[in-house]
Amino acid sequence: MVTVAPPGSLGIDAILANARTRLTRLGPLETAAAVARGAILVDIRPAAQRAEFGEIPGAVIIERNVLEWRLDPRSDARLSFAGSYALEVIVTCQEGYTSSLAAAALQDLGLTRATDLVGGFAAWRDAGLPTISGSA
């Protein structure tokens, strides 16, 4: 069943495109360099995806449903390293779609240096960068 979208609503493609206009997205090698200089790489994939595909060594695991609470400097539920709006955060998901939306949400919180990994974990792995095998 096809319905008519409410006036003024956007489809997911438009929302994604809008989010990405705000980001300075990084490729895998740029991400590795940023992490080497102190940026925080955050993997927002669910446990099942990490188990199936693997992980990036050193990435902080924060599943998407709690991301904002863990990184908002104002939040009582923030992680210990998340006390500054100047924190450089690079978000990754499996292929680089959800991470763009998540990074834009972090920018909405005031984390102006938040961005994401173009192509996500798959691009990192395909670039030959280090990974930890999944358990599945």
XYZ file of C-alpha atoms in Angstrom:
136
model
C 0.000 0.000 0.000
C 1.445 3.372 -1.033
C 0.380 6.402 0.923
C 0.931 10.081 0.350
C 3.630 11.580 2.532
C 2.533 14.350 4.892
C 3.274 17.867 3.600
C 6.769 18.997 4.474
C 8.040 15.524 5.331
C 11.289 14.235 3.869
C 12.176 10.750 2.761
C 15.202 8.996 4.201
C 17.322 9.772 1.122
C 16.776 13.505 1.645
C 17.407 13.249 5.383
C 20.658 11.397 4.722
C 21.750 13.917 2.092
C 20.990 16.807 4.474
C 22.980 15.164 7.255
C 25.968 14.650 4.991
C 26.062 18.304 3.908
C 27.064 19.103 7.500
C 29.832 16.518 7.766
C 33.438 16.451 6.658
C 33.400 12.706 6.104
C 36.639 10.738 6.350
C 37.835 7.778 4.330
C 39.442 4.781 6.012
C 43.035 6.044 5.808
C 42.016 9.521 6.996
C 40.142 7.906 9.875
C 43.164 5.822 10.859
C 45.302 8.983 10.855
C 42.734 10.862 12.948
C 42.597 8.039 15.493
C 46.409 8.026 15.642
C 46.318 11.713 16.614
C 43.674 11.156 19.303
C 40.233 11.122 17.656
C 37.706 8.704 19.116
C 36.361 6.082 16.705
C 32.894 4.961 17.769
C 31.329 1.781 16.388
C 27.526 2.020 16.608
C 26.744 -1.367 15.040
C 24.656 -3.854 16.994
C 26.409 -6.820 18.602
C 25.135 -9.215 15.924
C 26.830 -7.225 13.143
C 30.082 -6.966 15.078
C 29.986 -10.713 15.699
C 29.338 -11.469 12.030
C 31.747 -9.035 10.373
C 34.342 -8.180 13.012
C 35.519 -5.055 14.764
C 38.083 -2.295 14.457
C 40.723 -2.583 17.196
C 40.464 0.315 19.635
C 37.033 1.466 18.488
C 34.702 2.405 21.322
C 31.508 0.364 21.142
C 28.402 2.487 21.723
C 25.284 1.058 20.178
C 23.171 3.566 18.296
C 20.258 3.596 20.731
C 22.378 5.184 23.512
C 24.915 7.194 21.490
C 23.710 10.700 22.357
C 23.485 9.948 26.090
C 27.024 8.537 26.172
C 28.657 11.439 24.305
C 26.669 14.518 25.379
C 28.890 16.435 27.837
C 25.701 17.497 29.683
C 24.444 13.957 30.182
C 24.705 12.166 33.500
C 25.126 8.959 31.431
C 28.124 10.232 29.431
C 31.329 8.230 29.205
C 34.352 9.522 31.099
C 36.110 10.829 27.971
C 33.021 12.711 26.743
C 33.354 15.874 28.802
C 34.140 18.315 25.989
C 32.284 19.669 22.990
C 35.657 19.836 21.214
C 35.911 16.034 21.213
C 36.777 14.680 17.769
C 34.426 11.760 17.182
C 34.310 9.578 14.081
C 31.286 7.308 13.914
C 31.254 4.046 12.000
C 28.515 1.600 11.121
C 28.654 -1.274 8.648
C 28.502 0.657 5.357
C 28.417 4.367 6.228
C 24.721 5.238 6.186
C 23.528 5.087 9.789
C 26.822 6.632 10.886
C 26.094 9.788 8.871
C 22.747 10.231 10.629
C 24.376 9.539 14.006
C 27.224 12.011 13.422
C 24.716 14.711 12.454
C 22.800 13.992 15.678
C 26.043 14.447 17.633
C 26.585 17.774 15.898
C 23.072 18.746 16.996
C 24.258 18.161 20.580
C 27.124 20.604 20.012
C 29.887 18.152 19.139
C 30.947 20.172 16.101
C 33.878 17.875 15.261
C 31.685 14.790 14.908
C 31.796 13.051 11.538
C 31.705 9.554 10.099
C 33.716 6.968 8.213
C 32.801 6.852 4.509
C 31.823 3.281 3.694
C 31.868 2.226 7.343
C 33.507 -0.924 8.661
C 33.360 -2.539 5.218
C 35.516 0.237 3.710
C 37.967 0.035 6.622
C 38.321 -3.730 6.144
C 38.572 -3.413 2.346
C 41.364 -0.827 2.762
C 43.390 -3.529 4.510
C 43.342 -1.803 7.881
C 43.431 -3.931 11.047
C 40.294 -5.769 12.142
C 39.394 -8.291 14.781
C 37.480 -11.298 13.469
C 33.874 -11.647 14.478
C 32.784 -14.499 16.697
C 30.017 -15.752 14.445
